[in-house]
Structures are given as C-alpha cells and as structure tokens.
PDB file of C-alpha atoms and ligand atoms in Angstrom:
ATOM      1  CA  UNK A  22      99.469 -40.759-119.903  1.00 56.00           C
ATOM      2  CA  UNK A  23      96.389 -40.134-118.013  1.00 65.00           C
ATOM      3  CA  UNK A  24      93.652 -43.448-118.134  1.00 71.00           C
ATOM      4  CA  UNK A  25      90.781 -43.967-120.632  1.00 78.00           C
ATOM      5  CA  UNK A  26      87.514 -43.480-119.444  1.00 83.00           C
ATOM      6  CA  UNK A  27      84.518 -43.917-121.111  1.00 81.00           C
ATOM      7  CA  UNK A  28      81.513 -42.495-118.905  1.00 83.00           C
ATOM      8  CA  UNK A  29      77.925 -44.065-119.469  1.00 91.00           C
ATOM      9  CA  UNK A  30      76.369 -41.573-117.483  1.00 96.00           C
ATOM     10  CA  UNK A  31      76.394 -37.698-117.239  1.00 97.00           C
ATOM     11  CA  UNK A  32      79.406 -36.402-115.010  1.00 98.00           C
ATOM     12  CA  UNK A  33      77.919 -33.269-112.742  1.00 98.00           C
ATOM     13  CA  UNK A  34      79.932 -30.666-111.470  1.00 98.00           C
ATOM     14  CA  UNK A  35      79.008 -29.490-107.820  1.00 98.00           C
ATOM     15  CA  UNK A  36      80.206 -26.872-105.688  1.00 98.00           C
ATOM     16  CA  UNK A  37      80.407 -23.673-104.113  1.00 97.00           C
ATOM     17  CA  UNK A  38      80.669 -21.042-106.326  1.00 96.00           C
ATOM     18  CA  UNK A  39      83.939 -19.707-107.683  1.00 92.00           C
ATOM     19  CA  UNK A  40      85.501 -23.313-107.243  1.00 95.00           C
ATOM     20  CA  UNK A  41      85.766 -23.322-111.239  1.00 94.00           C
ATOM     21  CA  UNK A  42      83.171 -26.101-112.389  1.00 97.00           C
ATOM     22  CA  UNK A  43      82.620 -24.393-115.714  1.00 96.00           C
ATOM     23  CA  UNK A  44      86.044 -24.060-116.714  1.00 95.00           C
ATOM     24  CA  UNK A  45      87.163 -27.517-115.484  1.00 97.00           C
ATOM     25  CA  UNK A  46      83.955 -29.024-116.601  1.00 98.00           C
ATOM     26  CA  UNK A  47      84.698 -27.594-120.351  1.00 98.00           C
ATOM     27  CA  UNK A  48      88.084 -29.150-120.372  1.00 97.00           C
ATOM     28  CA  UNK A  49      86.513 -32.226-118.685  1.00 97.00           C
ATOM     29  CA  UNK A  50      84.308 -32.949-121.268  1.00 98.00           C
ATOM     30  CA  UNK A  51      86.899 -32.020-124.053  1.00 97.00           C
ATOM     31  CA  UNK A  52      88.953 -34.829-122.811  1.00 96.00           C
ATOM     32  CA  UNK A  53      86.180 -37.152-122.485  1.00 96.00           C
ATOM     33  CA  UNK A  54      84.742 -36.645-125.556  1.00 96.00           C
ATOM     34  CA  UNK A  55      81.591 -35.452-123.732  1.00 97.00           C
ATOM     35  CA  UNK A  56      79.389 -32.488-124.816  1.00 97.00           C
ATOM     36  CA  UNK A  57      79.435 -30.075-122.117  1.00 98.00           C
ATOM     37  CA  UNK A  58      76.771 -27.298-120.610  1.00 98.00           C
ATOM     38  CA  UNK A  59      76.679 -25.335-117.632  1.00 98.00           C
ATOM     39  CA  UNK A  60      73.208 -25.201-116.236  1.00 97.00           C
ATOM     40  CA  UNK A  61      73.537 -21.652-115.761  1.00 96.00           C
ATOM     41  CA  UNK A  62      74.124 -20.719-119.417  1.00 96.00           C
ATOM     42  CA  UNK A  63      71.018 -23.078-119.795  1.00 96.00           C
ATOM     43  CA  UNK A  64      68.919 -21.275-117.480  1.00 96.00           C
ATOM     44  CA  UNK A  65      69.673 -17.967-118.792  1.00 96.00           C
ATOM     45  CA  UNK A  66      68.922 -18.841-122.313  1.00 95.00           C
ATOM     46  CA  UNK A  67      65.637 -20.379-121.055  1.00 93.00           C
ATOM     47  CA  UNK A  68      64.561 -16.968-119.530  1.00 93.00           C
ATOM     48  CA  UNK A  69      65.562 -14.921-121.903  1.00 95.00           C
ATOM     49  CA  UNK A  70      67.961 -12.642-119.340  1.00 95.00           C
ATOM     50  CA  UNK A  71      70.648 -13.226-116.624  1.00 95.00           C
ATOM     51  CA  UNK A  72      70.492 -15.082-113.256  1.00 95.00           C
ATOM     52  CA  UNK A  73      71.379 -11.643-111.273  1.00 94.00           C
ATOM     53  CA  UNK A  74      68.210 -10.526-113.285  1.00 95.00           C
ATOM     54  CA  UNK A  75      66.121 -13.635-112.478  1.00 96.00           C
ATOM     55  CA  UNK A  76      67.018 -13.085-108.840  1.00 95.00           C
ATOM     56  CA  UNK A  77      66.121  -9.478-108.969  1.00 94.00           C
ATOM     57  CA  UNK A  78      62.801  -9.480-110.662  1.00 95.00           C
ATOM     58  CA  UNK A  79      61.632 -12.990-109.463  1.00 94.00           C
ATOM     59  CA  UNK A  80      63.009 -13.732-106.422  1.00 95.00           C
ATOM     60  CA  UNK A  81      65.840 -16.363-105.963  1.00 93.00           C
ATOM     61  CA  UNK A  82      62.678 -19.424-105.099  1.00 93.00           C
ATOM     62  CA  UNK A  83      61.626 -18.817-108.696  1.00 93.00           C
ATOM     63  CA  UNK A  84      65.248 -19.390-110.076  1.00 94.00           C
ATOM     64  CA  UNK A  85      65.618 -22.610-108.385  1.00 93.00           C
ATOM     65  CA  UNK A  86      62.701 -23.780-109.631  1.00 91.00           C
ATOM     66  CA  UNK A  87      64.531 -23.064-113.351  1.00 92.00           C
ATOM     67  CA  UNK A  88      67.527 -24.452-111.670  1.00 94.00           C
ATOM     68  CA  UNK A  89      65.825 -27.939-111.017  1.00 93.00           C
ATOM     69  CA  UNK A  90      64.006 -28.328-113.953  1.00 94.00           C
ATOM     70  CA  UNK A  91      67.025 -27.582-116.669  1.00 95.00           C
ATOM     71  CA  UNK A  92      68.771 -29.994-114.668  1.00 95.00           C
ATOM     72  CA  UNK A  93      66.175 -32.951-115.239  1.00 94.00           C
ATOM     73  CA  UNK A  94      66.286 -32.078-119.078  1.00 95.00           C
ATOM     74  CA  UNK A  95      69.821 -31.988-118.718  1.00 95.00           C
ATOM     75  CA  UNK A  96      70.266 -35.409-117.493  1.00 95.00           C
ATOM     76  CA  UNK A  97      67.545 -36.875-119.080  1.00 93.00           C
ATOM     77  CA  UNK A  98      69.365 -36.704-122.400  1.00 89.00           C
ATOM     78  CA  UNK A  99      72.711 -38.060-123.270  1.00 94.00           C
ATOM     79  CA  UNK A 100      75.990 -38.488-121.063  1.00 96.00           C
ATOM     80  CA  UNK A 101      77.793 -35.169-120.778  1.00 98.00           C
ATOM     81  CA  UNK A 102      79.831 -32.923-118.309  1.00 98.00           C
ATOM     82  CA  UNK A 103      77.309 -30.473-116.344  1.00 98.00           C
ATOM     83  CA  UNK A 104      78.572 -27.656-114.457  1.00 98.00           C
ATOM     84  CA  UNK A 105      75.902 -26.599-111.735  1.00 98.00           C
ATOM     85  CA  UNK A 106      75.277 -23.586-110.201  1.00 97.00           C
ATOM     86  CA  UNK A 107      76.538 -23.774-106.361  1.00 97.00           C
ATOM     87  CA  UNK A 108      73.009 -24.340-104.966  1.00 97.00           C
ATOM     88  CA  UNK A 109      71.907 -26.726-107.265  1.00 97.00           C
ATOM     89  CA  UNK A 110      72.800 -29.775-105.559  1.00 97.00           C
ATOM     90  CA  UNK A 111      71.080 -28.285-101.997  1.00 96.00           C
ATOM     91  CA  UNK A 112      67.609 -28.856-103.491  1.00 93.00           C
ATOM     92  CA  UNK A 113      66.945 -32.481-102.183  1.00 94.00           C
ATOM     93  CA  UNK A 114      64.602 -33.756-105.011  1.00 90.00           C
ATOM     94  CA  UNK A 115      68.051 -32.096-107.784  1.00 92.00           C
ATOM     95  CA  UNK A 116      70.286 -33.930-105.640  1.00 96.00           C
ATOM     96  CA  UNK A 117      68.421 -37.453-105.131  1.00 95.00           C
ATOM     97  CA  UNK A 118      68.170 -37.275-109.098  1.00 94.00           C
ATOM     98  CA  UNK A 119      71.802 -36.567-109.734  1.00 96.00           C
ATOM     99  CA  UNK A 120      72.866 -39.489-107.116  1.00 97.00           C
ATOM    100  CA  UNK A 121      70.688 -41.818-108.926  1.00 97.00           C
ATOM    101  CA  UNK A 122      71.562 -41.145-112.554  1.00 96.00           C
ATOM    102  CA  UNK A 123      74.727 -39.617-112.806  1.00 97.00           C
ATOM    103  CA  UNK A 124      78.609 -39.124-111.097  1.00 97.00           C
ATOM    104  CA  UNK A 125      78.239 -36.493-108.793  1.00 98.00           C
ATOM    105  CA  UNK A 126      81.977 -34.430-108.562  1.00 98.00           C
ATOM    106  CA  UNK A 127      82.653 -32.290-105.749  1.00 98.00           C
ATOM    107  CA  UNK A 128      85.344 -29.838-106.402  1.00 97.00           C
ATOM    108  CA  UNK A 129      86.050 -28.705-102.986  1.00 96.00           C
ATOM    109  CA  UNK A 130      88.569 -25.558-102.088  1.00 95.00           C
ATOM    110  CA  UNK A 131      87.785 -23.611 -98.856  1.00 94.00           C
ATOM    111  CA  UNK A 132      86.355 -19.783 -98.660  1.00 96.00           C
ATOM    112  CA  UNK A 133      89.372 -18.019 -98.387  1.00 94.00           C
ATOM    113  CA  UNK A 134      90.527 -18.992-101.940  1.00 91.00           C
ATOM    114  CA  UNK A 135      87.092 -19.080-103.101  1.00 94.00           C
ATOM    115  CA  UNK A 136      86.637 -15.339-101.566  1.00 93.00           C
ATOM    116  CA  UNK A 137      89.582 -14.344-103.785  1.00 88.00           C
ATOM    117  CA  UNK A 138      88.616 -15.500-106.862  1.00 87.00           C
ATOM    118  CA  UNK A 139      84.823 -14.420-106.302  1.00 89.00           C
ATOM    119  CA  UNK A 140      85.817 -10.735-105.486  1.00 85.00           C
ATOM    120  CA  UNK A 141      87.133 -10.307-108.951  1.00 81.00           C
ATOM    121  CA  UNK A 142      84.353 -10.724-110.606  1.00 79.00           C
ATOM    122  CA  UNK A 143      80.763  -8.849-109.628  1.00 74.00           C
ATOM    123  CA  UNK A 144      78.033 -11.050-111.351  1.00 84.00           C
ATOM    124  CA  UNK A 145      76.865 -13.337-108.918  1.00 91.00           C
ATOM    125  CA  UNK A 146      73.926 -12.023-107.268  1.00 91.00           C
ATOM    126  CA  UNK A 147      74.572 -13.954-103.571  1.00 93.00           C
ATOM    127  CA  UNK A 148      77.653 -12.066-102.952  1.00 91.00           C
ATOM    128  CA  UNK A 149      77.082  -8.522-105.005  1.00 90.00           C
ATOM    129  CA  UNK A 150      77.677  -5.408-103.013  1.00 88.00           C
ATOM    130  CA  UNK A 151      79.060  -7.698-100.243  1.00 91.00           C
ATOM    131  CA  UNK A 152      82.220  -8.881 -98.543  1.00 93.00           C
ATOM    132  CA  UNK A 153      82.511 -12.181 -99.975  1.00 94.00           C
ATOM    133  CA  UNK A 154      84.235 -14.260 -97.172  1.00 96.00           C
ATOM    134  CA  UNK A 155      81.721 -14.362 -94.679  1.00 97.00           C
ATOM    135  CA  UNK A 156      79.348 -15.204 -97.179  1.00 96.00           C
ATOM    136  CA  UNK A 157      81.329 -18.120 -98.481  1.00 97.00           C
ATOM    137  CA  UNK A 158      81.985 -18.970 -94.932  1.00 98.00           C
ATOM    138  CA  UNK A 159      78.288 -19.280 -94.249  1.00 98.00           C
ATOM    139  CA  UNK A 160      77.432 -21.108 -97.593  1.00 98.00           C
ATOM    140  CA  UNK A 161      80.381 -23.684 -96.963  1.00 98.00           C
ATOM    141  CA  UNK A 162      79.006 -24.451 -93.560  1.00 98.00           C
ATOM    142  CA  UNK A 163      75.446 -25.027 -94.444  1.00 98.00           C
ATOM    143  CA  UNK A 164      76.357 -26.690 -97.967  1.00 98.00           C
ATOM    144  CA  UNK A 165      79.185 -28.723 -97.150  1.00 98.00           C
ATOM    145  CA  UNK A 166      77.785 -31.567 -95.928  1.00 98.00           C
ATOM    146  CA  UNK A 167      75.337 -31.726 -98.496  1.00 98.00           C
ATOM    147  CA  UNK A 168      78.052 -31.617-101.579  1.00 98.00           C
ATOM    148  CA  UNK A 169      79.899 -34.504 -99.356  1.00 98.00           C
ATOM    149  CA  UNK A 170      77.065 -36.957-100.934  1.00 98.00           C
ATOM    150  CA  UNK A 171      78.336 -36.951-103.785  1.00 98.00           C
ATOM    151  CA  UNK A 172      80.247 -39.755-105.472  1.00 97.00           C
ATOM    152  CA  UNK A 173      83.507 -37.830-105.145  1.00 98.00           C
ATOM    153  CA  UNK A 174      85.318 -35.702-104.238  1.00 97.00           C
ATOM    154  CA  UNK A 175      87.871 -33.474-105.255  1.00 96.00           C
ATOM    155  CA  UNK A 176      90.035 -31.245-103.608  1.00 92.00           C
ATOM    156  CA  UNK A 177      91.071 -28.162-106.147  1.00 88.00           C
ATOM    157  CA  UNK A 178      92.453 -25.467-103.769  1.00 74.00           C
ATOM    158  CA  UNK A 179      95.378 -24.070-105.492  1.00 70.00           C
ATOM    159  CA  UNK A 180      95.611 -26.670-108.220  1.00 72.00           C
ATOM    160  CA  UNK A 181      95.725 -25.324-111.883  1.00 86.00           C
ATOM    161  CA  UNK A 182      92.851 -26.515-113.724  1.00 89.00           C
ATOM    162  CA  UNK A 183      94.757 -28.973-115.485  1.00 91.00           C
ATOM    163  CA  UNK A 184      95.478 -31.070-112.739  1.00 93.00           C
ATOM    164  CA  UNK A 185      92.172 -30.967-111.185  1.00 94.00           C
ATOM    165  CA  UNK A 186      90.618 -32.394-114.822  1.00 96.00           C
ATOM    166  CA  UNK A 187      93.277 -34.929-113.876  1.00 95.00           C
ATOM    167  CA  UNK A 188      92.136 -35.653-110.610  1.00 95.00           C
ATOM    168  CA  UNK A 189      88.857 -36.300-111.792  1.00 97.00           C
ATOM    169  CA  UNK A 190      89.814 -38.578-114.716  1.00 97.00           C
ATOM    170  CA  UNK A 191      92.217 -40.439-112.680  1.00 96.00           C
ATOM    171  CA  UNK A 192      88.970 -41.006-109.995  1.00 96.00           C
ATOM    172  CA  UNK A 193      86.470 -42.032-112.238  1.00 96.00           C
ATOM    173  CA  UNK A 194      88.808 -44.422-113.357  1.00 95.00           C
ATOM    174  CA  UNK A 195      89.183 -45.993-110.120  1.00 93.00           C
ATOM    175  CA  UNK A 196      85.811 -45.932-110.024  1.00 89.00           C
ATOM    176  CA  UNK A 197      85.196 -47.718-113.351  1.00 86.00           C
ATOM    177  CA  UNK A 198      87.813 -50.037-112.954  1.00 81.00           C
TER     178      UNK A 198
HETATM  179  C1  LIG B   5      74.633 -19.749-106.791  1.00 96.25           C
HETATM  180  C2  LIG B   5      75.740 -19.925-107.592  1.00 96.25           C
HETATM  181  C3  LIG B   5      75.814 -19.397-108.978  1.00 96.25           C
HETATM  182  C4  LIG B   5      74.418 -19.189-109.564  1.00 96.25           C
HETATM  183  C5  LIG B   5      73.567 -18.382-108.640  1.00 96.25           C
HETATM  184  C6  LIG B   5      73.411 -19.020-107.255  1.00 96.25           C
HETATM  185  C7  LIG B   5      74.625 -20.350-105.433  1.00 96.25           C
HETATM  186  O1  LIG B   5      76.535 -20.299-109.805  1.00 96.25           O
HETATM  187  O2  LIG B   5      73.792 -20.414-109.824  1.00 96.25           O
HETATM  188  O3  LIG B   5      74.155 -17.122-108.544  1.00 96.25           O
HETATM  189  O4  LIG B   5      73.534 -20.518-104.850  1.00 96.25           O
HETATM  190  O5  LIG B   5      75.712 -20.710-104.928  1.00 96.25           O
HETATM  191  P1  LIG B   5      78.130 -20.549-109.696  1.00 96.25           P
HETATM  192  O6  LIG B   5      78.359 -21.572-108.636  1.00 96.25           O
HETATM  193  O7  LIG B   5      78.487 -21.063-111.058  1.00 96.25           O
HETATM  194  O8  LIG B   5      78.753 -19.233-109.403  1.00 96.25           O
END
C-alpha cells in the first residue's frame, strides 16, 4: 500500500528527453488525483502546429519563449502534474519559478537507455536525422547539473513506469511527512 499524499503545489516533471515524463506524469497525476498536462501538448495547441514545426519555421529561441510562458500559466493555476519538455528547466528565469512554487522531479536514466528509446520514435526535432547518443551524451553533460536543482530526484533507468510513479509518491511523502 503505497502512502497518501496530498500535494499543495504543482508536481513538475524534468528531464532529458525520452526519460518518460509524460507517461509517468499521466499515471502520476491519476494516482494523485491531480489534473495532468504536458507543456508540450500545451504549446502545440497554443501555436496552432507541432514543436518540430515551431523549430523549423521559427527557430528553436522562439519556441522557448512559448516554452516559458505556458509554463507560468501552467503553474499559476491549480496544483497538477506537469510534464516539461527536456529544456524547459535550462531556462534560468523557468527554473527559478518552478523551484519557488512547485516540486521539481528529476527522472534521471543515462543516454544509452535514453538513446534507445529516442531512436524509435522520429519526432523530436533535436535529434531528427541524427545519431541519437552523442546527442544525448552532450545534452546530459550540459543539462545535468542544472536538473540536479531540483527537489528530487529520481532514478528511472530500467524501471517500469509503475515503479518509478512509486518512487515518486513514496519521495514526496518523505518529503511531506
Ligand atoms: C526538447 C525536448 C522535447 C521538446 C523539444 C525540445 C529538449 O520534449 O520540448 O523537442 O530541448 O530537450 P521531450 O523531453 O518531451 O522529448
């Protein structure tokens, strides 16, 4: 029986992409009673067409200047589960505001796994028509210590989703308690 927690402030999802903080975020939040977005999904709704197009047409400065204003309407409402993009939590002013108002969750699995899962799938515009590893490598390196602010962190390398949503409900427990 996993222990009750009842979050008074929005629970945000960081890490590098491919880690899973949509799909443990939406289980998250169905556990915690929590509605749940992923500031992606929010972004692309707001500009009417998808973040490899945003990238492509605008430039990727003009997307994370989307990126950081969904997120203050995000957490200005509401406690919920947020699932970020991976680069969200890079922009200083995003992640100052997240550290202040909300729990900051960094799912953490290294590039190799991440490189796996990423390969499968072709819509993320930092990686497209590349090998993925080195990339990841690169973005782990420079990122790493930045996602290490956050209130905590959790290690999902191989771990079905299940027991990562766990891992976080069993933390912010401790935390509460
Ligand atoms: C990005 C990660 C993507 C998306 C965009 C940029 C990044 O989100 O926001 O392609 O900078 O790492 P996911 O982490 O959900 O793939």
């Amino acid at each position: 029986m996993s222990p009750r927690v009842h979050p008074d402030r929005s629970i945000v999802l960081v890490g590098l992409m491919g880690v899973g903080k949509s799909t443990v975020g939406r289980r998250l939040a169905r556990r915690l009673g929590l509605p749940f977005v992923d500031s992606d999904a929010e972004i692309e709704t707001a500009a009417g067409c998808t973040i490899a197009d945003i990238f492509e047409r605008f430039g990727e400065p003009s997307f994370r200047d989307g990126e950081r204003r969904v997120l203050m309407r995000l957490i200005d409402g509401p406690p919920k589960v947020i699932a970020t993009g991976g680069g969200a939590f890079v922009s200083a002013a995003t992640r100052a505001l997240i550290l202040e108002r909300c729990v900051a969750v960094w799912l953490d699995a290294d590039p190799e796994t991440l490189a796996e899962r990423v390969a499968r799938r072709s819509h993320r515009p930092l990686v497209r028509g590349k090998d993925p590893l080195p990339v990841l490598r690169s973005l782990a390196a420079a990122r790493n210590p930045l996602y290490a602010e956050a209130h905590l962190r959790i290690p999902s390398q191989v771990a079905p989703h299940e027991r990562t949503v766990e891992r976080i409900i069993a933390a912010l427990a401790e935390r509460a308690a």
